[in-house]
PDB file of C-alpha atoms and ligand atoms in Angstrom:
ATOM      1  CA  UNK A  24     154.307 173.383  -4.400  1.00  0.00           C
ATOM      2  CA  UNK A  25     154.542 175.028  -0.724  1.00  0.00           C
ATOM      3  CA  UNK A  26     153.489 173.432   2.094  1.00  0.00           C
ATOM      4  CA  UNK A  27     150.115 174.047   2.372  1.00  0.00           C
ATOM      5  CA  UNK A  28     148.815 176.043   5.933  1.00  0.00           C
ATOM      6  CA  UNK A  29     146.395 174.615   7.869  1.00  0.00           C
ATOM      7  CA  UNK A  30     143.888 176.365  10.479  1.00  0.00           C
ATOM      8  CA  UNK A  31     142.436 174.683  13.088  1.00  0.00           C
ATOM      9  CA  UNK A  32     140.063 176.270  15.902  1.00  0.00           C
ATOM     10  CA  UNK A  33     139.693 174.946  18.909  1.00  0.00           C
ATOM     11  CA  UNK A  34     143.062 173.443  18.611  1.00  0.00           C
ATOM     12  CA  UNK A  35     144.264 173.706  22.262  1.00  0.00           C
ATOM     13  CA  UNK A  36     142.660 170.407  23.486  1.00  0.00           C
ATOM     14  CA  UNK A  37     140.269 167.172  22.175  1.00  0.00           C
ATOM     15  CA  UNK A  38     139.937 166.791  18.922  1.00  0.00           C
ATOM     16  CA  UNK A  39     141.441 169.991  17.485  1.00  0.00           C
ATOM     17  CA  UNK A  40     144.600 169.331  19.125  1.00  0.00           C
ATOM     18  CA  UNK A  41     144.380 165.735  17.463  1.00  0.00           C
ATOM     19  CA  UNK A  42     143.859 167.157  14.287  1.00  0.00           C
ATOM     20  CA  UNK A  43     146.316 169.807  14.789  1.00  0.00           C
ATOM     21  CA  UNK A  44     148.921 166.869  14.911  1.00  0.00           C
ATOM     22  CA  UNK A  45     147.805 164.970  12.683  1.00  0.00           C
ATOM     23  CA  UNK A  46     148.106 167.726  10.275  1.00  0.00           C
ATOM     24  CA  UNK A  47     151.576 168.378  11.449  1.00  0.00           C
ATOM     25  CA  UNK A  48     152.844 164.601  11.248  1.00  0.00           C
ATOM     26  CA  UNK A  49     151.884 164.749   7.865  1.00  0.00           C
ATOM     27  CA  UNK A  50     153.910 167.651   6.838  1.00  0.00           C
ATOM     28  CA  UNK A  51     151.736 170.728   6.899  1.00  0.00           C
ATOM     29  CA  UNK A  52     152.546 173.604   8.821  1.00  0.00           C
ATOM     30  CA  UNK A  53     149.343 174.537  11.046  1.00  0.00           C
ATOM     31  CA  UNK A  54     148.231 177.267  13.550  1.00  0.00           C
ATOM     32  CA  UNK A  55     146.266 176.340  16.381  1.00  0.00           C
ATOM     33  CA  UNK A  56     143.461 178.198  17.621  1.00  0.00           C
ATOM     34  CA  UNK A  57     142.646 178.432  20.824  1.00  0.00           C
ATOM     35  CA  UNK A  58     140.726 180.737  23.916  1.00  0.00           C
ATOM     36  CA  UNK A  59     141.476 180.483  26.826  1.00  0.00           C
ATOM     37  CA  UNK A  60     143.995 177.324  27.126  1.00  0.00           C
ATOM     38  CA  UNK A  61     146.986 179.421  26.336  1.00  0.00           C
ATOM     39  CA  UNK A  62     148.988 176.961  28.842  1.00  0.00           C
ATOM     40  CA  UNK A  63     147.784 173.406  26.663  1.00  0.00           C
ATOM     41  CA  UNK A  64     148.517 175.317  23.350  1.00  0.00           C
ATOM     42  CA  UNK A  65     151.285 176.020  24.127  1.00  0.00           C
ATOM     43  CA  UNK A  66     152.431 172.373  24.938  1.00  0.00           C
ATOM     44  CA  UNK A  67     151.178 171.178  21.645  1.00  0.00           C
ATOM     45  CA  UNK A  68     153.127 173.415  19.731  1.00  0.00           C
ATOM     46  CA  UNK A  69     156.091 172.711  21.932  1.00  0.00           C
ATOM     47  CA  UNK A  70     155.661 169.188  20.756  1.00  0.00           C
ATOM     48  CA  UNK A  71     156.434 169.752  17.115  1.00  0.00           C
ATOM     49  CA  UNK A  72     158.297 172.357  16.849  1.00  0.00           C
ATOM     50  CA  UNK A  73     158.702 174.797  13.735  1.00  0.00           C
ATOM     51  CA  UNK A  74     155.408 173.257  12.738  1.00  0.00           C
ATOM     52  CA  UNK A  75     152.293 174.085  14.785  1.00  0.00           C
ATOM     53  CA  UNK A  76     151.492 177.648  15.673  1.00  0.00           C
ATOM     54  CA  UNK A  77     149.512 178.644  18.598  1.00  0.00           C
ATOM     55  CA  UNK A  78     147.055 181.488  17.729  1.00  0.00           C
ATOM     56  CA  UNK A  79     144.424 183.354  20.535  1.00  0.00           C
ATOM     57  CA  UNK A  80     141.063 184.024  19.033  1.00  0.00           C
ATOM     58  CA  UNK A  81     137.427 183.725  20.706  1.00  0.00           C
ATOM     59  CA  UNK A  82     136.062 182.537  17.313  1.00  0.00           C
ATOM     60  CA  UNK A  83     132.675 184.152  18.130  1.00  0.00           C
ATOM     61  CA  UNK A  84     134.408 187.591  17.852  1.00  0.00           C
ATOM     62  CA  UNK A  85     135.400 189.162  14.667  1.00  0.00           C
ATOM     63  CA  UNK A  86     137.787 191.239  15.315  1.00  0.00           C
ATOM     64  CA  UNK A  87     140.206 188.839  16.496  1.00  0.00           C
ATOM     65  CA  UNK A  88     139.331 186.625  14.287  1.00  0.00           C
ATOM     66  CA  UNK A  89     140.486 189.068  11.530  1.00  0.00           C
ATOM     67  CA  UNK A  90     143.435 189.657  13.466  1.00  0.00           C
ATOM     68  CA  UNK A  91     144.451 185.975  13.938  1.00  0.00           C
ATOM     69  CA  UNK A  92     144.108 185.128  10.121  1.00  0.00           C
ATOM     70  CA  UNK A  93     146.313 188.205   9.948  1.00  0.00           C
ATOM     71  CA  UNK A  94     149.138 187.007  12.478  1.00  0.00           C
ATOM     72  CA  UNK A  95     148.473 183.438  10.696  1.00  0.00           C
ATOM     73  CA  UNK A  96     149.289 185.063   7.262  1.00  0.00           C
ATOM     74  CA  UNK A  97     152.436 186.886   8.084  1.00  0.00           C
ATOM     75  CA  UNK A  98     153.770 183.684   9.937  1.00  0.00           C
ATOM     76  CA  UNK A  99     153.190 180.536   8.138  1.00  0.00           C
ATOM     77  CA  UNK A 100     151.507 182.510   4.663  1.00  0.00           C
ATOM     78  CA  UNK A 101     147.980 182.257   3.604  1.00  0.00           C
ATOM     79  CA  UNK A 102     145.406 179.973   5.002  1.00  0.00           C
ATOM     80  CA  UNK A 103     144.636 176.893   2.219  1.00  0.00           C
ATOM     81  CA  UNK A 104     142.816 174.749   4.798  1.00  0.00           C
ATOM     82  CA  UNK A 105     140.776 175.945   7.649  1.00  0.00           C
ATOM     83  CA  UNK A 106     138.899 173.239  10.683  1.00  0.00           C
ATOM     84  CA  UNK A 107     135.842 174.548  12.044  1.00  0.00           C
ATOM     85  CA  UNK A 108     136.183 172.998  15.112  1.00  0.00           C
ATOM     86  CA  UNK A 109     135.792 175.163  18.446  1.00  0.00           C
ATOM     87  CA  UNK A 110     132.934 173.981  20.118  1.00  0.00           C
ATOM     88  CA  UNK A 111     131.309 174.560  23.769  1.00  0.00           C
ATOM     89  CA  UNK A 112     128.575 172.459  25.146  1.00  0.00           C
ATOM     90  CA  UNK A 113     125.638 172.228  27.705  1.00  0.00           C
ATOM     91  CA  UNK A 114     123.238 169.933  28.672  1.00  0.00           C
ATOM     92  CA  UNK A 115     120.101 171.279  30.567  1.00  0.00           C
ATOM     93  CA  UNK A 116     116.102 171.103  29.663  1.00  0.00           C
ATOM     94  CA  UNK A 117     114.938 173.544  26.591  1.00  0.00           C
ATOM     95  CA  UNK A 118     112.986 175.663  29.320  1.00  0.00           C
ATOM     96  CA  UNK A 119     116.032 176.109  31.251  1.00  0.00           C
ATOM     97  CA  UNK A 120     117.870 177.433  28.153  1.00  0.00           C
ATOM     98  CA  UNK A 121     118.778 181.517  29.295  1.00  0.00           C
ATOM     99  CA  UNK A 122     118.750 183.593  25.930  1.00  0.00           C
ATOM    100  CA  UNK A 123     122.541 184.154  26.848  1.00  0.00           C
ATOM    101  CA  UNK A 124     123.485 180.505  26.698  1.00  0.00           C
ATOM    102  CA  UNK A 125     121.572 180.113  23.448  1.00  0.00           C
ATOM    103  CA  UNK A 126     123.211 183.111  21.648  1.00  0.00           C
ATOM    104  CA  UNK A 127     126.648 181.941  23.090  1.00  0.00           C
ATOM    105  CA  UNK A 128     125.780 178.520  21.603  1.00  0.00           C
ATOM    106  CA  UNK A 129     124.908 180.167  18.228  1.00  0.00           C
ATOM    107  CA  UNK A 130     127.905 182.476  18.516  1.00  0.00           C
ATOM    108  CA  UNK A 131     130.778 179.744  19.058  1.00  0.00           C
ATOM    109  CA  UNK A 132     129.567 177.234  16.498  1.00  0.00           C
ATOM    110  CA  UNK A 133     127.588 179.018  13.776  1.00  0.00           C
ATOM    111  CA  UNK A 134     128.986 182.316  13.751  1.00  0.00           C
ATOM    112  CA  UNK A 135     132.282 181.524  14.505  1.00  0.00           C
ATOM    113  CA  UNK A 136     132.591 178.907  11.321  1.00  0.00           C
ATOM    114  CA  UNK A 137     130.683 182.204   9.506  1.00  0.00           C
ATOM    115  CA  UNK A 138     133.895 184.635  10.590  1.00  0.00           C
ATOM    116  CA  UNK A 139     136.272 182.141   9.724  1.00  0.00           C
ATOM    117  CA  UNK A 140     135.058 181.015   6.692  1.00  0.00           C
ATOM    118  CA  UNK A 141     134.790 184.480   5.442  1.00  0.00           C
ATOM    119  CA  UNK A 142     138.320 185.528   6.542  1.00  0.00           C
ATOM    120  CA  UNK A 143     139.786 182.251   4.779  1.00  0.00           C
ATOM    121  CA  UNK A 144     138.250 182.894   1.225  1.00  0.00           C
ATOM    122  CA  UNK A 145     139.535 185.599  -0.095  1.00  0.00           C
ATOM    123  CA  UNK A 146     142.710 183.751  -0.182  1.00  0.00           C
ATOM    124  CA  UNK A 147     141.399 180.522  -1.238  1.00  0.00           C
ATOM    125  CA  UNK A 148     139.692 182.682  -4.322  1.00  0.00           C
ATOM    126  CA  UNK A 149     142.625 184.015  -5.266  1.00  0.00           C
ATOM    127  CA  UNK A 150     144.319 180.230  -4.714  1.00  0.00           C
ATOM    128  CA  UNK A 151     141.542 178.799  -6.892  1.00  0.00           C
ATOM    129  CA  UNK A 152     142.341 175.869  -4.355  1.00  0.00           C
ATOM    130  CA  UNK A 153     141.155 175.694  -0.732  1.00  0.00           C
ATOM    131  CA  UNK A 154     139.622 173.043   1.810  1.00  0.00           C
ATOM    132  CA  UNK A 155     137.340 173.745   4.131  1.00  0.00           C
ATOM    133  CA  UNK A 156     135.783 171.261   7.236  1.00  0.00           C
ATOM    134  CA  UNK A 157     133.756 171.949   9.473  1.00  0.00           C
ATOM    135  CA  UNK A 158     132.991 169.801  12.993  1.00  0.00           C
ATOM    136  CA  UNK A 159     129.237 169.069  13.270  1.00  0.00           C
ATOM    137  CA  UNK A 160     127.912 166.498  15.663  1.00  0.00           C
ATOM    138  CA  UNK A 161     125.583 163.268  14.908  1.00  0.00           C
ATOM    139  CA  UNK A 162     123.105 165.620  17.098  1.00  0.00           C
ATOM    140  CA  UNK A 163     123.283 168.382  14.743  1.00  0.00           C
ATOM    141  CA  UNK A 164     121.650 165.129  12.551  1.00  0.00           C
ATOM    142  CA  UNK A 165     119.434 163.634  14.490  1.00  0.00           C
ATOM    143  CA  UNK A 166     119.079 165.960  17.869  1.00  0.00           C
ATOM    144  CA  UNK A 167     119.772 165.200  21.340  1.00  0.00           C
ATOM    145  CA  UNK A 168     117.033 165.969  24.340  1.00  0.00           C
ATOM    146  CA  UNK A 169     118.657 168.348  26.693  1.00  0.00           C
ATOM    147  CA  UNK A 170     120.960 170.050  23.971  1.00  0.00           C
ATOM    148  CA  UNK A 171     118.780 171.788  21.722  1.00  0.00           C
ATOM    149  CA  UNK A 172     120.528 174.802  21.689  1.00  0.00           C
ATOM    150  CA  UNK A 173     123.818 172.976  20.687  1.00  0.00           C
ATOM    151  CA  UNK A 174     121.836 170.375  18.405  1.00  0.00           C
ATOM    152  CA  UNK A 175     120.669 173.419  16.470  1.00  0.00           C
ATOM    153  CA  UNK A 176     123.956 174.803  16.688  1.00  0.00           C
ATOM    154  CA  UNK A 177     125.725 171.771  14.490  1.00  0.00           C
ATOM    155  CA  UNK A 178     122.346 171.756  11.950  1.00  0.00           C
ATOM    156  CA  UNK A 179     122.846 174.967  11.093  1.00  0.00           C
ATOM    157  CA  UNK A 180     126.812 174.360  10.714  1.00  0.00           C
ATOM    158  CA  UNK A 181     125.636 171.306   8.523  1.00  0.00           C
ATOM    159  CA  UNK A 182     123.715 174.115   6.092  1.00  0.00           C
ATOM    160  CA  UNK A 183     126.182 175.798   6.325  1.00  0.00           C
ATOM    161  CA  UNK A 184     128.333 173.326   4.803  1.00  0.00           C
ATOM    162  CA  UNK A 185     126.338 172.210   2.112  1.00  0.00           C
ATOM    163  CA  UNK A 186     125.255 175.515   0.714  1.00  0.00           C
ATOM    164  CA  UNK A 187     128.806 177.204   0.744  1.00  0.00           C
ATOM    165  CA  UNK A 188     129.758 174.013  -1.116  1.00  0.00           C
ATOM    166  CA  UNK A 189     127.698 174.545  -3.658  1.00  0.00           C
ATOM    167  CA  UNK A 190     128.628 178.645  -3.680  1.00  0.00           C
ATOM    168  CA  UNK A 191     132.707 177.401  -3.946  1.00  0.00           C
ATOM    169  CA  UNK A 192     132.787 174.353  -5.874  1.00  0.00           C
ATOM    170  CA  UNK A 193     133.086 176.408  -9.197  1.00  0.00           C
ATOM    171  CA  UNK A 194     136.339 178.170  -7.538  1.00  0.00           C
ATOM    172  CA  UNK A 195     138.174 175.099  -6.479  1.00  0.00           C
ATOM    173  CA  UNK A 196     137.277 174.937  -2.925  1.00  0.00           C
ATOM    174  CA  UNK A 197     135.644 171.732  -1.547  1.00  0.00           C
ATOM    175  CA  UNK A 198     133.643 172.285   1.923  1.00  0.00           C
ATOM    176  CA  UNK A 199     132.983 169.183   4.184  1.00  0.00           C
ATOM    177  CA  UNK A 200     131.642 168.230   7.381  1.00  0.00           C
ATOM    178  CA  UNK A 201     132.720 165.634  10.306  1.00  0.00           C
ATOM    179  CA  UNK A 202     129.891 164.807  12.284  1.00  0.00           C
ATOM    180  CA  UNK A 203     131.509 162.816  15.332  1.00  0.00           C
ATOM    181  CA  UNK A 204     129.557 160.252  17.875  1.00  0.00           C
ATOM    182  CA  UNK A 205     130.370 160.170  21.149  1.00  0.00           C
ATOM    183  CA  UNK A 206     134.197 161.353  21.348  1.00  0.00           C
ATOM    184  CA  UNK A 207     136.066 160.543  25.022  1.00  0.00           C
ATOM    185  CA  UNK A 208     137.458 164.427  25.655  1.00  0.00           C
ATOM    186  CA  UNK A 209     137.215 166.998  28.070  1.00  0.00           C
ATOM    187  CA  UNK A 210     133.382 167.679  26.608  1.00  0.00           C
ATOM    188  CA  UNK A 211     132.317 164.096  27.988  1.00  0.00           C
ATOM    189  CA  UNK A 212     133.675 165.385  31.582  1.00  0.00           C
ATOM    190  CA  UNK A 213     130.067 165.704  32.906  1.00  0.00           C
ATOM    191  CA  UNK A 214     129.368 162.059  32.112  1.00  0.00           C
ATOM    192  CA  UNK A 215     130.439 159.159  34.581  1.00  0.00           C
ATOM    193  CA  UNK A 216     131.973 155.948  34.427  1.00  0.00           C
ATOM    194  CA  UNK A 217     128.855 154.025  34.175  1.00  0.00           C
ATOM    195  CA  UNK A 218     127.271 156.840  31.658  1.00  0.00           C
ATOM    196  CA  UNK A 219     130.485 156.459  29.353  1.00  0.00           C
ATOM    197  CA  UNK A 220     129.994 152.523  29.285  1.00  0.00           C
ATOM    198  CA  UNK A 221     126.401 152.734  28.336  1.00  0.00           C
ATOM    199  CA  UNK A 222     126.893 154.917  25.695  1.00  0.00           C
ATOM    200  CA  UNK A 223     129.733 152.654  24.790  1.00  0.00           C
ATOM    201  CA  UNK A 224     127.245 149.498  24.965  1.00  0.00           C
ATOM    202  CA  UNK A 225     124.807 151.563  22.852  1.00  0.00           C
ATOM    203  CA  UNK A 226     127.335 152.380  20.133  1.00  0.00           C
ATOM    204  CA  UNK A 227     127.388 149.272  17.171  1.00  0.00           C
ATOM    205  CA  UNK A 228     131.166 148.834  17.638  1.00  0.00           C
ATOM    206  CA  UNK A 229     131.019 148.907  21.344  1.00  0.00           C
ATOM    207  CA  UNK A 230     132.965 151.765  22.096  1.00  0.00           C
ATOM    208  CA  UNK A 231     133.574 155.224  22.404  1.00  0.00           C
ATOM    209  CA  UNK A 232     135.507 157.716  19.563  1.00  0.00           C
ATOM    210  CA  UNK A 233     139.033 158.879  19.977  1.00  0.00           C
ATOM    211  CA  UNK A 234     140.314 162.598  18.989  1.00  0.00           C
ATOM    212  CA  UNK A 235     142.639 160.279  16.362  1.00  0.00           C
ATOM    213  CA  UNK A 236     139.687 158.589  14.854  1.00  0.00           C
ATOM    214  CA  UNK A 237     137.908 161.999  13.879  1.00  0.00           C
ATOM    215  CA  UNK A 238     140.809 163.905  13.040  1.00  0.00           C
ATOM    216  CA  UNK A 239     141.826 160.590  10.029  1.00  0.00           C
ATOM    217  CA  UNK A 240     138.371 161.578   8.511  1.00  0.00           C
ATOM    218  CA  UNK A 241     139.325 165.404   8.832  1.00  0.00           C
ATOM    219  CA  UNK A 242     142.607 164.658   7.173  1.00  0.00           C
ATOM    220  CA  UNK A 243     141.205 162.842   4.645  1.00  0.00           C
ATOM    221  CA  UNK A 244     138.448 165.162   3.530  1.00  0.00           C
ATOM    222  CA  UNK A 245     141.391 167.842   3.622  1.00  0.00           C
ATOM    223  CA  UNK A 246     143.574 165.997   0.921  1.00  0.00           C
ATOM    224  CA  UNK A 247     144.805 166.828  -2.281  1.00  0.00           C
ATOM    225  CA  UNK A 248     143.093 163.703  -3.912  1.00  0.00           C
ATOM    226  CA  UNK A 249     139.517 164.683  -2.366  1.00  0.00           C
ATOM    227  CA  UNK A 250     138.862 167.422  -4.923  1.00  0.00           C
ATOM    228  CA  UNK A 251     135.339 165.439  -5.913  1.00  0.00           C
ATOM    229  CA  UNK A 252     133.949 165.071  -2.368  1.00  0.00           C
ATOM    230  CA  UNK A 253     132.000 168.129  -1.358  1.00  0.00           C
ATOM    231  CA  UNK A 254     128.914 169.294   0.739  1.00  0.00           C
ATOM    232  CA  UNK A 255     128.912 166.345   2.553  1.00  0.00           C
ATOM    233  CA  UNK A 256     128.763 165.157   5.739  1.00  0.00           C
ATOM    234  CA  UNK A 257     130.664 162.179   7.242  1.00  0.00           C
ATOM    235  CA  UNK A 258     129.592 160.597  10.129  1.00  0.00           C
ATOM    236  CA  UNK A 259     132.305 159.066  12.831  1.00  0.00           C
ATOM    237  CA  UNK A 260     130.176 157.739  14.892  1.00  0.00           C
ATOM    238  CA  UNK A 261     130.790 154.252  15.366  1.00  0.00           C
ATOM    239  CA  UNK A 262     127.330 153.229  13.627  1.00  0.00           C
ATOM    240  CA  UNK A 263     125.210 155.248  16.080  1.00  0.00           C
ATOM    241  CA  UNK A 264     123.515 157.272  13.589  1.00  0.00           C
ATOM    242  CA  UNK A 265     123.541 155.610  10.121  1.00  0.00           C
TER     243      UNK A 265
HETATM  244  P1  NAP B  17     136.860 170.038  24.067  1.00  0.00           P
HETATM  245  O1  NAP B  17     137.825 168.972  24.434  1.00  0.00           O
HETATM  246  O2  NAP B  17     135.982 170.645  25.105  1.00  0.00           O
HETATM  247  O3  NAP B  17     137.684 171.213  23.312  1.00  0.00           O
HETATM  248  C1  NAP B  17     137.002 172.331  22.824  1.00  0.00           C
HETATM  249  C2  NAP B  17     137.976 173.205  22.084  1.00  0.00           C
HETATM  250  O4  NAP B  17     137.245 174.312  21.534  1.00  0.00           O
HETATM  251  C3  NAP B  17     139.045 173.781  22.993  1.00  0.00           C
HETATM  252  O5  NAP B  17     140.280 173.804  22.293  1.00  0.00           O
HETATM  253  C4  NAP B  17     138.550 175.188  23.260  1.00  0.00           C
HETATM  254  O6  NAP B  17     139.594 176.123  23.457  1.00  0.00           O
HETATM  255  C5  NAP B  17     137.888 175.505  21.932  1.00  0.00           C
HETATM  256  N1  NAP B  17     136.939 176.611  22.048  1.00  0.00           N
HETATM  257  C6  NAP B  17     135.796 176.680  22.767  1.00  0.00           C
HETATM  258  N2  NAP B  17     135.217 177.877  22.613  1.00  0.00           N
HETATM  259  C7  NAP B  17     136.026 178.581  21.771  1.00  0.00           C
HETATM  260  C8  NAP B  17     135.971 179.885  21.233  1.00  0.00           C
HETATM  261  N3  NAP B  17     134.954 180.731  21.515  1.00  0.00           N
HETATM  262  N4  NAP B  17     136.954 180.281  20.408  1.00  0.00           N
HETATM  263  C9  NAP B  17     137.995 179.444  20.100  1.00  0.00           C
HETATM  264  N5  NAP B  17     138.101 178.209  20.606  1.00  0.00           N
HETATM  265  C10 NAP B  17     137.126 177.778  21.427  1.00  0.00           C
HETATM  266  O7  NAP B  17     135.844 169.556  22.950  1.00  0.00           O
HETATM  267  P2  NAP B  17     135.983 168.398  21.819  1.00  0.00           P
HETATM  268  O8  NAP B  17     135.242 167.229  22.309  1.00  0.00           O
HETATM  269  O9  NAP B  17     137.373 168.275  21.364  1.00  0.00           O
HETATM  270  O10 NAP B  17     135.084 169.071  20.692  1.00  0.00           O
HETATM  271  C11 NAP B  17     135.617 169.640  19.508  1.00  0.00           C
HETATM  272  C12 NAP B  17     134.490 169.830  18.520  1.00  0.00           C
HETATM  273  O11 NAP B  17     133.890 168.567  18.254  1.00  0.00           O
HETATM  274  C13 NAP B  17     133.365 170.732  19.053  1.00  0.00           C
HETATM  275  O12 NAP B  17     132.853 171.531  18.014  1.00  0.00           O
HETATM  276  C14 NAP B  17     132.326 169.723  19.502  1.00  0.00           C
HETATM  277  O13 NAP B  17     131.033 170.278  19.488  1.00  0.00           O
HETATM  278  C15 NAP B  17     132.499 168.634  18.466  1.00  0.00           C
HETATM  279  N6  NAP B  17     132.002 167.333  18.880  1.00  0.00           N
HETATM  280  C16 NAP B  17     132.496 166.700  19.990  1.00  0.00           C
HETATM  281  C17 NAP B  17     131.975 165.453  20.353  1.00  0.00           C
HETATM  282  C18 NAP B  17     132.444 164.707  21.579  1.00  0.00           C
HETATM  283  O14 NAP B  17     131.801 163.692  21.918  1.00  0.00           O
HETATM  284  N7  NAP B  17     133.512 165.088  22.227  1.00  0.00           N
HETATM  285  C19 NAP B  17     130.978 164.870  19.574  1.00  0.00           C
HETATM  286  C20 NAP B  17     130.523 165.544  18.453  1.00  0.00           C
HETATM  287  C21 NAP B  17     131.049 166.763  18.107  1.00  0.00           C
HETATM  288  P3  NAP B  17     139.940 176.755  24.910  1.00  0.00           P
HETATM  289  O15 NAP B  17     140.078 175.603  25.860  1.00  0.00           O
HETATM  290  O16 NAP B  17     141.189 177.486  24.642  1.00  0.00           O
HETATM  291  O17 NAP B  17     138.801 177.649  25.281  1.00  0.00           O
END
């Protein structure tokens, strides 16, 4: 058997970079997505050479999405395992919420896993085998007071999830969601010192989530052996939301 391909969005930095090598320590050949952090992509894929890709795609637009499963075809062959990962976030009060920011939210998260996911089955059809994850959030769960608009975001992804599961399980394709806690990357930048220890002290193992400790579950749910796990939704959270 090939070594299978692996697409991750949102790959340049945080956890999609950690998954990106994790992917690529074990052996599979990946492209990472990114935006705008051409520079940070760049030095990822520098770092294991021959095996991660760097691909440009604003996932909330589907023309380049078409055209970076395209340029991910003819380079490393058809996608058999595509990370839903790109994510933006925002925290300000429901009334402040422009009708902008709320369609952006939409448009990154929901949409973009919608484009992608579409793009990557055809080939996974034809495979009869494919793997699909997608990166929720425990507030896409529960919901989190001044981020509706991205709490709404990762439920929908979570339906998402779950229903497509049940559409692909007869074809071979398993569809999964990670729904992190309170991850220490470039998205926690707004939160202080003090803010980053209480959430720690909140958390039942005391601390907050690496990139590493998400992309393990990703990884796993991704696997070869996981063929009987499907439409759900694993929390790494650190026993926040149980
Ligand atoms: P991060 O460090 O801010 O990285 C976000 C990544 O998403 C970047 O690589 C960014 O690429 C990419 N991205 C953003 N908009 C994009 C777009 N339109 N098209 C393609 N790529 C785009 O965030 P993170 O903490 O690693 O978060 C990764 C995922 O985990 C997100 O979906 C987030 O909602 C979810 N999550 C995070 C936490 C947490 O506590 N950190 C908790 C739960 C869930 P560029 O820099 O190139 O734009």
């Amino acid at each position: 058997m090939r070594e299978r391909t692996v697409l991750v969005t949102g790959a340049s930095r945080g956890i999609g970079a950690a998954v990106a090598e994790a992917f690529a320590a074990a052996g599979y050949r990946v492209a990472a997505n990114y935006n705008t952090s051409g520079e940070a992509a760049a030095q990822l894929a520098q770092r294991w050479p021959g095996r991660i890709l760097p691909v440009q795609a604003d996932v909330a637009d589907r023309a380049q999405v078409e055209a970076m499963f395209r340029q991910v075809e003819q380079q490393l062959g058809g996608v058999d395992i595509l990370i839903c990962n790109a994510g933006i976030a925002r925290q300000e009060l429901f009334t402040d919420v422009s009708v902008e920011d709320w369609q952006r939210m939409l448009d990154v998260h929901l949409t973009g896993a919608f484009h992608c996911c579409q793009c990557a089955l055809p080939y996974m059809l034809r495979q009869k085998w494919g793997r699909i994850v997608t990166v929720s959030s425990m507030w896409g769960q529960v919901g989190a007071s001044c981020e509706v608009a991205y709490s709404a975001a990762k439920a929908g992804l979570i339906g998402l999830t779950r229903a497509l599961a049940k559409e692909e399980g007869p074809s071979g394709i398993t569809v999964n969601c990670v729904a992190p806690g309170v991850i220490d990357t470039d998205m926690m930048a707004g939160f202080s010192a003090e803010d980053k220890a209480a959430l720690a002290e909140e958390t039942p193992v005391g601390s907050l989530g690496s990139p590493a400790q998400v992309a393990k579950a990703v990884l796993f749910l991704a696997g070869e052996e996981t063929g009987y796990i499907t439409g759900q939704v694993l929390g790494v959270n650190g026993g926040l939301v149980v």
